[in-house]
Coordinates of C-alpha atoms and ligand atoms in Angstrom, one line a residue:
X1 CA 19.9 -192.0 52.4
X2 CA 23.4 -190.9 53.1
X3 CA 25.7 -190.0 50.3
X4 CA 29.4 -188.9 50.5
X5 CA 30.3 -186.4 48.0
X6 CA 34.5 -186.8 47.6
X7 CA 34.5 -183.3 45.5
X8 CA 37.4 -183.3 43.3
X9 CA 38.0 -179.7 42.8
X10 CA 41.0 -177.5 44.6
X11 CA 38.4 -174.6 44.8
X12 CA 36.8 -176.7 47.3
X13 CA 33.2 -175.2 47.6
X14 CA 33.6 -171.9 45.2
X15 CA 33.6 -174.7 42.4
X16 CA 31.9 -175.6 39.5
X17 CA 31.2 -179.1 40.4
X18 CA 29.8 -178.4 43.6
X19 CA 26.9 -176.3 42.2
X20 CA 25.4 -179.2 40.4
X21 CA 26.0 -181.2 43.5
X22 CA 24.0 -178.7 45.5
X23 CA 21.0 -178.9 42.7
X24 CA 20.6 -182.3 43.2
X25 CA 21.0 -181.6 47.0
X26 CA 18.3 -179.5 46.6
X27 CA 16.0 -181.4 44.2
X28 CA 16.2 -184.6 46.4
X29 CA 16.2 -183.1 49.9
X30 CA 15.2 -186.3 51.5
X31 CA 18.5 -187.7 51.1
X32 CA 21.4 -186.4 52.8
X33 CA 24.6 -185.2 50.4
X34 CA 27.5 -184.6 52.7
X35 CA 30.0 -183.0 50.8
X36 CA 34.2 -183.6 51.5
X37 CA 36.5 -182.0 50.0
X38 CA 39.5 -183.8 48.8
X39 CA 41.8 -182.2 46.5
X40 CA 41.5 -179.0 48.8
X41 CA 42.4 -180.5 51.8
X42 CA 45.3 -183.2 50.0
X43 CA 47.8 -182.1 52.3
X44 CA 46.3 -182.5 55.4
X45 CA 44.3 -185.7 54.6
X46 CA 47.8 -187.0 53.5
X47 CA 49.9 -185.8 56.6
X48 CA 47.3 -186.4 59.0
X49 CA 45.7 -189.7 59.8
X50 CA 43.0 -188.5 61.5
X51 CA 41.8 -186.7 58.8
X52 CA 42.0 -189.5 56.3
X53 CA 40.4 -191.5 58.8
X54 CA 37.3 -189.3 59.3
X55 CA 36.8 -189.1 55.3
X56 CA 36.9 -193.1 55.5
X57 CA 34.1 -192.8 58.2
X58 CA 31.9 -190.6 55.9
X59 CA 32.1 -193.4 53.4
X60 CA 31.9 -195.9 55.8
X61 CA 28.5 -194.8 56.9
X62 CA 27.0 -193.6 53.6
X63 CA 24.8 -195.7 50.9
X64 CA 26.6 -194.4 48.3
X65 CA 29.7 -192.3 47.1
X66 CA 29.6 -189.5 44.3
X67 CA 32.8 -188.7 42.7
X68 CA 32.3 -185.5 41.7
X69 CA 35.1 -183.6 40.1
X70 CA 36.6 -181.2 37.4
X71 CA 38.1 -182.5 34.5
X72 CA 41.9 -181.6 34.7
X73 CA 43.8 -183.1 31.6
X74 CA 41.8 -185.9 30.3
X75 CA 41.6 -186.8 33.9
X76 CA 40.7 -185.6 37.4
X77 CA 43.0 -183.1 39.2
X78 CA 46.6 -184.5 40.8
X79 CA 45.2 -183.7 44.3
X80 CA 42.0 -186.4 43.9
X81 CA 44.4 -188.9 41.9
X82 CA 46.8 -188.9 44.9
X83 CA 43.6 -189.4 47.6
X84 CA 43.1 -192.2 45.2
X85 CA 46.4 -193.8 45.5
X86 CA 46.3 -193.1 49.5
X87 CA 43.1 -195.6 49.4
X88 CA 45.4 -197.9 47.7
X89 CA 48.9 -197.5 49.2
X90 CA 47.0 -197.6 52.7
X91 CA 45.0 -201.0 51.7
X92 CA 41.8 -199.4 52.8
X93 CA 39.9 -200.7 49.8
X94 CA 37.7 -202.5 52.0
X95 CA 36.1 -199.2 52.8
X96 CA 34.8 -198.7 49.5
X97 CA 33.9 -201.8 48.5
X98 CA 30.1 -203.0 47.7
X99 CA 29.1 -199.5 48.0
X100 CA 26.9 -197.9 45.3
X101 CA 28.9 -194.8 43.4
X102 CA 28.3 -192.6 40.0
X103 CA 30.7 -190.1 38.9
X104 CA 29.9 -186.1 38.1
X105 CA 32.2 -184.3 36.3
X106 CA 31.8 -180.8 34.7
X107 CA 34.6 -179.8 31.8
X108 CA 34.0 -178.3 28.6
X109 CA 33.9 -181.9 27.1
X110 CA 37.4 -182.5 26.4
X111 CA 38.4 -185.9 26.9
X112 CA 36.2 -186.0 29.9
X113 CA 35.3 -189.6 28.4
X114 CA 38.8 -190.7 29.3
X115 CA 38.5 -188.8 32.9
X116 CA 34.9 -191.0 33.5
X117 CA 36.8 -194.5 32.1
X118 CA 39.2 -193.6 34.7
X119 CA 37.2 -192.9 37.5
X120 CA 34.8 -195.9 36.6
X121 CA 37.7 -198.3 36.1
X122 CA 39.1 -197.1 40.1
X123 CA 35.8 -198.1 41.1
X124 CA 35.8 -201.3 39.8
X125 CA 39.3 -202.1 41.2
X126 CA 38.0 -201.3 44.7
X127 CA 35.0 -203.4 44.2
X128 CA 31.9 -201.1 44.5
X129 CA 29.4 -200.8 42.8
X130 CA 29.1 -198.1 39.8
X131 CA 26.0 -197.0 38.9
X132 CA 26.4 -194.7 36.2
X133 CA 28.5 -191.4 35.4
X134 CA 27.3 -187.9 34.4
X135 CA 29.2 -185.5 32.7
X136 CA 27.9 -182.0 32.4
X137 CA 29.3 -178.9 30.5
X138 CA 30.4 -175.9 33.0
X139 CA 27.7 -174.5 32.0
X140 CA 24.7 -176.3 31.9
X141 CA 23.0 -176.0 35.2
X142 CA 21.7 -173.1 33.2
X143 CA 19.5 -174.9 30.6
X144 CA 16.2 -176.1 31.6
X145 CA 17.1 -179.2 29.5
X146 CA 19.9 -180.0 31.4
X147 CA 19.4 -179.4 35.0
X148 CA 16.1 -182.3 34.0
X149 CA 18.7 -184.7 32.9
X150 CA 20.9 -184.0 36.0
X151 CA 17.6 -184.7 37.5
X152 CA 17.1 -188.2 36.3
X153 CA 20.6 -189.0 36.7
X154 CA 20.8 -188.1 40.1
X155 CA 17.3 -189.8 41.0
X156 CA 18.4 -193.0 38.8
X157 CA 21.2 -193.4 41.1
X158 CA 19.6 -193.0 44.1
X159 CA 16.8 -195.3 43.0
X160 CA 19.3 -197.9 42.0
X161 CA 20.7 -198.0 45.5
X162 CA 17.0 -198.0 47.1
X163 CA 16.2 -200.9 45.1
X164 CA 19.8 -202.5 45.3
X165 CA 19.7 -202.9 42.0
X166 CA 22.7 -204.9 39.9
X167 CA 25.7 -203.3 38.3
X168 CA 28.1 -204.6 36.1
X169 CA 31.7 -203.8 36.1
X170 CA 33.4 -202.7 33.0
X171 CA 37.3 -203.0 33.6
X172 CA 39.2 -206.5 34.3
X173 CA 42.0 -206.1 36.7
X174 CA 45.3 -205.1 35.6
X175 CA 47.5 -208.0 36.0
X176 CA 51.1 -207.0 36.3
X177 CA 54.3 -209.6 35.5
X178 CA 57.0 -210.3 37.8
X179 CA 60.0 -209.5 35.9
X180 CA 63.3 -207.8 36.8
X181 CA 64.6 -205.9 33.7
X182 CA 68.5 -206.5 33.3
X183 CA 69.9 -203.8 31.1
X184 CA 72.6 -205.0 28.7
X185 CA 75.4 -202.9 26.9
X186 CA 74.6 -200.2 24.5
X187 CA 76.7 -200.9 21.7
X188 CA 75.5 -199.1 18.7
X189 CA 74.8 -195.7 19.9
X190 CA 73.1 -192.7 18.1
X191 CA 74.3 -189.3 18.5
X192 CA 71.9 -186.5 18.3
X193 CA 74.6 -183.5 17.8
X194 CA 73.1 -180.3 18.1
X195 CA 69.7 -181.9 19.1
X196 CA 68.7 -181.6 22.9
X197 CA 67.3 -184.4 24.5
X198 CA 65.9 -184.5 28.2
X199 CA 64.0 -187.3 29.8
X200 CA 61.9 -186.5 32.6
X201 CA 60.9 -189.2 35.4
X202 CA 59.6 -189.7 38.2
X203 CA 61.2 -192.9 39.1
X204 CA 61.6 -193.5 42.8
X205 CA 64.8 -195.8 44.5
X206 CA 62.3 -198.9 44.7
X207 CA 61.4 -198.9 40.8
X208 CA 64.3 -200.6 39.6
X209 CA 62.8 -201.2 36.1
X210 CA 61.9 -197.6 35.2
X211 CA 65.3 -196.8 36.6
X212 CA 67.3 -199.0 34.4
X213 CA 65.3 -198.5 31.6
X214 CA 66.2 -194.9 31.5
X215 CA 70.3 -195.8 31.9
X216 CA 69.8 -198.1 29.6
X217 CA 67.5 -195.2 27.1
X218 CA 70.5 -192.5 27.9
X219 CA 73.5 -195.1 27.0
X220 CA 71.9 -195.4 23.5
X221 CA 73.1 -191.9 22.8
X222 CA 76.7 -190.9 22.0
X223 CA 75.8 -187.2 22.9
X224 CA 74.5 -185.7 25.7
X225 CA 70.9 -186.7 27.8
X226 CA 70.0 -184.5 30.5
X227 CA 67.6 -186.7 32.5
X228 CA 65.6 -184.8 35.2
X229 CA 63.6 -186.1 37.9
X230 CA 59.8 -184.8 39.2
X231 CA 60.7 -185.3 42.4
X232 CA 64.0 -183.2 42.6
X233 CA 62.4 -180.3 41.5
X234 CA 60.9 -178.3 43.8
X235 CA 57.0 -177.9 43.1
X236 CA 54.7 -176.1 46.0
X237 CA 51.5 -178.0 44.8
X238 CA 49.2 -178.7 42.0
X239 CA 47.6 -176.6 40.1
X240 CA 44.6 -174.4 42.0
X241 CA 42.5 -173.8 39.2
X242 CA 42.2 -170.0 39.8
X243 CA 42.8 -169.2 36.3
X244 CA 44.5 -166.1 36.7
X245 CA 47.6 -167.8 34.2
X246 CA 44.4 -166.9 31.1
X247 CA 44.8 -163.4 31.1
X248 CA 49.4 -163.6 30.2
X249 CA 50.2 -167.5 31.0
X250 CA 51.3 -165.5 34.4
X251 CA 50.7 -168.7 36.9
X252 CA 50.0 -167.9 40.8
X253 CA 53.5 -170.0 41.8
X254 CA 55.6 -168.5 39.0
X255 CA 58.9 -168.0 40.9
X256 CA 57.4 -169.6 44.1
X257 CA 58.6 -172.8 42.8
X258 CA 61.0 -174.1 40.1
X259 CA 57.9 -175.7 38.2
X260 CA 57.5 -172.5 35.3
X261 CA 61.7 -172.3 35.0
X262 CA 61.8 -175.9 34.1
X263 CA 59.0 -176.0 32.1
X264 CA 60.2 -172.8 30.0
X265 CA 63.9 -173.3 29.9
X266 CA 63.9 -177.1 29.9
X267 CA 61.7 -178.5 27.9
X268 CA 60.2 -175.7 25.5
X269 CA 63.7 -175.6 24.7
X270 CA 64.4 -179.2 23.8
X271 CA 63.8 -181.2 20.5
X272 CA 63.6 -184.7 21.8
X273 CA 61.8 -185.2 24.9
X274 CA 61.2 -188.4 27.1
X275 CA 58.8 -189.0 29.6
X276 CA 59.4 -191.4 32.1
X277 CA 56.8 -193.5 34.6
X278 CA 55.4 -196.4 36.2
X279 CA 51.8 -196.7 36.0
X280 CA 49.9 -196.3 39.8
X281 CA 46.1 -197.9 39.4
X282 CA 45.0 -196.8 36.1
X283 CA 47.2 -193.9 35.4
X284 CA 50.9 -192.8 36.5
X285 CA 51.7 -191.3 39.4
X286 CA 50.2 -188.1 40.7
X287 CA 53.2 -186.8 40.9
X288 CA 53.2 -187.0 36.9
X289 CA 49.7 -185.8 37.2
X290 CA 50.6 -182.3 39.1
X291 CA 53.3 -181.9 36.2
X292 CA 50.6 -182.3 33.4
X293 CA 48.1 -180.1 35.4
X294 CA 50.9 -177.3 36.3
X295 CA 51.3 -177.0 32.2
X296 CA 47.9 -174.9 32.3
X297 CA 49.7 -172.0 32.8
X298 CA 50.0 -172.5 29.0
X299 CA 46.7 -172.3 28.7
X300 CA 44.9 -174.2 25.3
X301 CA 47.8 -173.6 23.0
X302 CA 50.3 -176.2 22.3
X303 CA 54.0 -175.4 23.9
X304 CA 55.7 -178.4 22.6
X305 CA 54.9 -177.7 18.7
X306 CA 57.0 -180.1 16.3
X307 CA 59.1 -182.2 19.0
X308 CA 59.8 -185.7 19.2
X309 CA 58.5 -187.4 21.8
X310 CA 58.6 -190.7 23.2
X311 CA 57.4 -192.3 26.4
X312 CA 59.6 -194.9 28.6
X313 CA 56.7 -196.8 31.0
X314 CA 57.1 -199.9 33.7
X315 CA 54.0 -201.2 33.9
X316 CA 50.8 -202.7 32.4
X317 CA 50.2 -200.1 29.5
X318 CA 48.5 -202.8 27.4
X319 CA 46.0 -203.4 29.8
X320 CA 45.2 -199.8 30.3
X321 CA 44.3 -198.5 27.0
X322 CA 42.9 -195.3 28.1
X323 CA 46.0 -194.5 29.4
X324 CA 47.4 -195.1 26.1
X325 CA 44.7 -192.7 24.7
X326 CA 45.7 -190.0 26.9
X327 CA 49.4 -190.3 25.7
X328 CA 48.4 -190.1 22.2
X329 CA 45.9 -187.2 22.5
X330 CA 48.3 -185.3 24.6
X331 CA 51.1 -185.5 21.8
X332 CA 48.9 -184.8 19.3
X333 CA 47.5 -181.7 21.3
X334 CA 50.6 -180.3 21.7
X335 CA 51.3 -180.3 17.6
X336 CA 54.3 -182.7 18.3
X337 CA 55.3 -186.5 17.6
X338 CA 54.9 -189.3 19.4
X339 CA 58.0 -191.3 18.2
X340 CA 57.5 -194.0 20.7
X341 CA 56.6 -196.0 23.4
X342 CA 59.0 -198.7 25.2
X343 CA 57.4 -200.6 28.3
X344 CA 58.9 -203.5 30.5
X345 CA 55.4 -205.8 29.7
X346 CA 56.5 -207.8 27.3
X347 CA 59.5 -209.5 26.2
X348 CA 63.1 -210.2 28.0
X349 CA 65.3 -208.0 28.8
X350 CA 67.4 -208.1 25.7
X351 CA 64.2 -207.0 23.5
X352 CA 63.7 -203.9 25.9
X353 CA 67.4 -203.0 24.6
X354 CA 66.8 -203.3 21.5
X355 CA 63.3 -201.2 21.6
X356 CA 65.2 -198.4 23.5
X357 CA 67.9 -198.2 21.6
X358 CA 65.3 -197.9 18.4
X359 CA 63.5 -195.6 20.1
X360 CA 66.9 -193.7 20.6
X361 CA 67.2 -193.8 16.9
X362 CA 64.2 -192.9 15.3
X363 CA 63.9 -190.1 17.6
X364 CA 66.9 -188.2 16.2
X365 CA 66.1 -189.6 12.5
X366 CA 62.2 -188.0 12.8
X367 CA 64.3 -184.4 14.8
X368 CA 66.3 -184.4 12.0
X369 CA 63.7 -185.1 9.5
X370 CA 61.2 -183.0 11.0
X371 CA 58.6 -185.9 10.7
X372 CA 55.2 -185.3 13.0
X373 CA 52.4 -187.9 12.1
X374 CA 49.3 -186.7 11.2
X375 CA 46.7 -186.2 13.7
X376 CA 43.8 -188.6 14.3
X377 CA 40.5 -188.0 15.5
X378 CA 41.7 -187.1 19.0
X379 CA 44.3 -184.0 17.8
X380 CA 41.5 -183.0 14.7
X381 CA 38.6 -183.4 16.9
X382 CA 40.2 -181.4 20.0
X383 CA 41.8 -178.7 18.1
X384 CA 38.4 -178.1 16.6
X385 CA 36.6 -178.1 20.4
X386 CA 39.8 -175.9 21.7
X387 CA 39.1 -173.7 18.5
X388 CA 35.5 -173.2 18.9
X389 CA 35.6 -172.3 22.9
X390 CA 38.4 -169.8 22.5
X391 CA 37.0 -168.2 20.0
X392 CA 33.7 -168.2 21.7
X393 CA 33.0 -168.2 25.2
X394 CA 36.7 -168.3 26.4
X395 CA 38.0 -165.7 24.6
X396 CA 37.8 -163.6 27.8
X397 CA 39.2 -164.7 30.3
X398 CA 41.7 -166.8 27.8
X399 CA 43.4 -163.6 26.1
X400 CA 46.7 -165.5 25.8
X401 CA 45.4 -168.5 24.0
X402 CA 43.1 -165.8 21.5
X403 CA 46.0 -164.2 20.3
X404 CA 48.3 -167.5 20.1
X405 CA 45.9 -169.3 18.2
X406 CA 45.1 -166.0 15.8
X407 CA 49.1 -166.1 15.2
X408 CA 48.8 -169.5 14.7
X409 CA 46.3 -169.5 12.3
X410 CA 44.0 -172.0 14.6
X411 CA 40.7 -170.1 14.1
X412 CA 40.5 -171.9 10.7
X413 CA 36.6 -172.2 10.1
X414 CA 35.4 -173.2 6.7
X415 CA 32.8 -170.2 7.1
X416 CA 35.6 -168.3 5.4
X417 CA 36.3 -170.6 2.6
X418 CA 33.4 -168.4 -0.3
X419 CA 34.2 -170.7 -3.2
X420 CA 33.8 -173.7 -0.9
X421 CA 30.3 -172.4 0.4
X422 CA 29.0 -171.2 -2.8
X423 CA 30.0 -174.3 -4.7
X424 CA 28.2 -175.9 -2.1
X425 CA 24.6 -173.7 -2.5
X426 CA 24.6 -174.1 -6.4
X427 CA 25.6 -177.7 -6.1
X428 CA 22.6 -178.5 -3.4
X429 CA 19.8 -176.4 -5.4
X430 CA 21.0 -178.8 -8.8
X431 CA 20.1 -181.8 -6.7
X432 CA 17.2 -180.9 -5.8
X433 CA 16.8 -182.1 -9.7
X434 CA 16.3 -186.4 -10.0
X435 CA 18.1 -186.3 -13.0
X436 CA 21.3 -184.2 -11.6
X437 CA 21.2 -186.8 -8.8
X438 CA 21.2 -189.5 -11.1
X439 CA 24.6 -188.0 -12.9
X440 CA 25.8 -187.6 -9.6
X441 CA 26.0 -191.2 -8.2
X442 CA 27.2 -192.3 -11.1
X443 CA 30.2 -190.1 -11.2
X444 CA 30.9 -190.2 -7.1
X445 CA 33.5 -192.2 -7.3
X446 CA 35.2 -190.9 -10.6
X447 CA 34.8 -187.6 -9.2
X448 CA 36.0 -188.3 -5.7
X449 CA 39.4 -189.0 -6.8
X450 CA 40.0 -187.1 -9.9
X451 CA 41.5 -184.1 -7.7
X452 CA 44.0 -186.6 -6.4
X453 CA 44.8 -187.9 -9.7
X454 CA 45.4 -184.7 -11.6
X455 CA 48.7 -184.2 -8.6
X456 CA 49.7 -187.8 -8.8
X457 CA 49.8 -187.2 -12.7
X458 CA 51.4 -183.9 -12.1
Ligands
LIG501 C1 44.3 -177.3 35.1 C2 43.0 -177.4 34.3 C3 42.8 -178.5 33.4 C4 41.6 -178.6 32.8 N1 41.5 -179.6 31.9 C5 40.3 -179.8 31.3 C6 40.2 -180.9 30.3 O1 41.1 -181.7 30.1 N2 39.0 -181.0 29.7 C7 38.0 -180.2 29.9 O2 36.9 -180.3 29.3 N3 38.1 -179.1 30.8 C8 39.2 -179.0 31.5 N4 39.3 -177.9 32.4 C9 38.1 -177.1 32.7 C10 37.5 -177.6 34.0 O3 37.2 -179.0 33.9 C11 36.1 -176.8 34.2 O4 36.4 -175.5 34.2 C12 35.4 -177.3 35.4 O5 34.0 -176.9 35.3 C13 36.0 -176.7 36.7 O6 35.3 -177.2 37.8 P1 35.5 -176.8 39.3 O7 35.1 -175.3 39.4 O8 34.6 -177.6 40.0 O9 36.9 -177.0 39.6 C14 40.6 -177.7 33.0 C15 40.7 -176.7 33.9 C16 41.9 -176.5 34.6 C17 42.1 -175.4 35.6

């Protein structure tokens, strides 16, 4: 069988990704893997036709497509995100669809769940037919263990297209309202004083929504909004995954492009910040993607700590809730709260005022306040990850984020809390005991909350 691999990463072949593409190359050499690389070569398969063209060929006369990738910010890179919106905005879905494809990503396991739903949920908007997805740690190909799994993954899918197996589909598509959003008057505006507030979008002349939506957003203050667009700023290309940024957050294009100034003196510097976009498929655009990817230079750490941030978005947000997911967990990554989002899905046009202007308002109430929510599962849980790899395996070549997070305290791992642990020992040897047990379940409860009474009681 022939299988076009569209390989995600901008290393081309010195990637990751590619190796475990070659194992399975090598573990099934009866079929034929030919691998393409996409975010590499976006450019060119962008400003030349032929080249797009002979990458639709390849999948034209394959059994099956593997989209194999890096993670890049709960996502794939920008580069593969805009190759997916060429396949749209060129209405060559036909291409792709009916064919059998799995997804292969390797990460370190954050929020690569969000990166597969994505890739799976592209799939099923073009129709073909997805067969599974497979994500391994950078690492793995090393462990016995895991190169098997890889193995019955890889031999799974093939087998599955062999036998023309059925697949289901997972994702219904996005169905997006014809409405023209009519901005009214800002009456009751909000002024921030000393608080800076800049929006960032990427709207374009024909998305009239997104456009009036943020007028409409920078009426409800009284005080200056410095609203910036993606596409004025001059940005060479995404970001090429060299990693040479880990050592001093020095990136490649630092003063190549305006990308690192803007980032630095525009928004580290602001306390409310807006971001501004129109979903594209099941994401926004790439354009928004290369600005998210570009922040790496940062590294792990969080380099929006305690800002307010709200999200202005034309488009079906509802009906992309891993979208939604990666908004949340980005905020909450970065230490920072997510005041709000406004979107143009539901209601009239009057309601999208009114949600504006609120979001205008509680904005500078939670700036002034200092408010940041507490993070769920997805801040907690990726702090933790982030926590445990940078004090582990990435401490070299990750320098910068070692000593930010020992400044910031991050390394916070209960192996240094003694009473905890001893507490803990004498605690489990007295339960070894039926009776001890016994006392224990019937004061759980009692106990559980005592702590919490004592300061409620003072
Ligand atoms: C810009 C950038 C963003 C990344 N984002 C993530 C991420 O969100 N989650 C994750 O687990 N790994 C992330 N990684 C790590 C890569 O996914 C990982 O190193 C991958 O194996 C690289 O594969 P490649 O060599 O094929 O490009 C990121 C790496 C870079 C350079």
């Amino acid at each position: 069988m022939k299988i076009a691999v569209l390989n995600g990463s901008p290393k081309g072949m010195t990637s990751v990704t590619m190796q475990y593409v070659h194992y399975i190359q090598n573990e099934f050499p009866q079929h034929a893997l030919k691998f393409i690389n996409i975010s590499q070569r976006i450019k060119k398969i962008e400003s030349d036709e032929r080249a797009f063209q002979e990458i639709l060929d390849e999948v034209k006369g394959s059994d099956g497509v593997l989209w194999a990738s890096p993670v890049y910010y709960f996502l794939v890179p920008a580069n593969y995100k805009r190759f997916i919106e060429l396949i749209f905005e060129r209405n060559v879905e036909s291409v792709f669809a009916n064919k059998y494809t799995a997804c292969l990503t390797t990460s370190i396991h954050f929020f690569d769940h969000t990166a597969h739903n994505y890739i799976h949920a592209v799939c099923d908007d073009l129709n073909m037919k997805f067969a599974g997805s497979f994500s391994a740690d950078m690492g793995d190909l090393r462990k016995v263990a895991e190169r098997e799994r890889l193995g019955l993954f890889a031999g799974k899918f093939f087998e599955t297209i062999e036998n023309k197996a059925p697949t289901s589909m997972s994702h219904m598509p996005v169905f997006r309202r014809d409405f023209d959003y009519l901005p009214g008057e800002a009456r009751d505006t909000v002024d921030a004083g000393a608080k800076k507030v800049v929006v960032v979008t990427d709207s374009q002349d024909h998305q009239l929504n997104l456009i009036s939506m943020v007028e409409r957003f920078k009426a409800s203050f009284s005080s200056d909004v410095e609203v910036i667009n993606l596409h004025d700023l001059d940005i060479k290309g995404s970001c090429l995954g060299c990693v040479q940024c880990a050592y001093d957050n020095q990136c490649v294009y630092n003063d190549k492009d305006e990308y690192i100034d803007f980032f630095n003196t525009k928004l580290k510097t602001a306390d409310i910040l807006i971001f501004a976009g129109a979903i594209q498929d099941r994401y926004l655009s790439s354009r928004w993607k290369m600005f998210f990817d570009r922040s790496f230079f940062n590294g792990h750490a969080p380099s929006l700590i305690g800002k307010q941030i709200g999200f202005i978005i034309s488009g079906p947000l509802s009906q992309t809730p891993n979208l939604r997911q990666i908004l949340d967990a980005w905020v909450e990554i970065q230490l920072a709260n997510l005041t709000g989002i406004v979107t143009d899905e539901f209601g009239d046009s009057a309601k999208i005022d009114d949600l504006l202007q609120d979001l205008a308002n509680n904005l500078v109430q939670f700036a002034d306040s200092g408010y940041i929510k507490t993070p769920t599962f997805l801040g907690v849980g990726g702090k933790k990850l982030f926590r445990d790899e940078i004090w582990g395996r990435l401490r070299f070549p990750f320098r910068a984020d070692y000593l930010l997070y020992k400044k910031l305290g991050v390394f916070d791992f209960p192996q240094k809390n003694y009473k905890m642990r001893i507490q803990s020992a004498f605690m489990s040897l007295l339960s070894k005991s039926p009776a001890f047990r016994k006392e224990v379940n019937k004061r759980m409860k009692d106990e559980m909350i005592k702590p919490l009474q004592r300061v409620i009681e003072g």
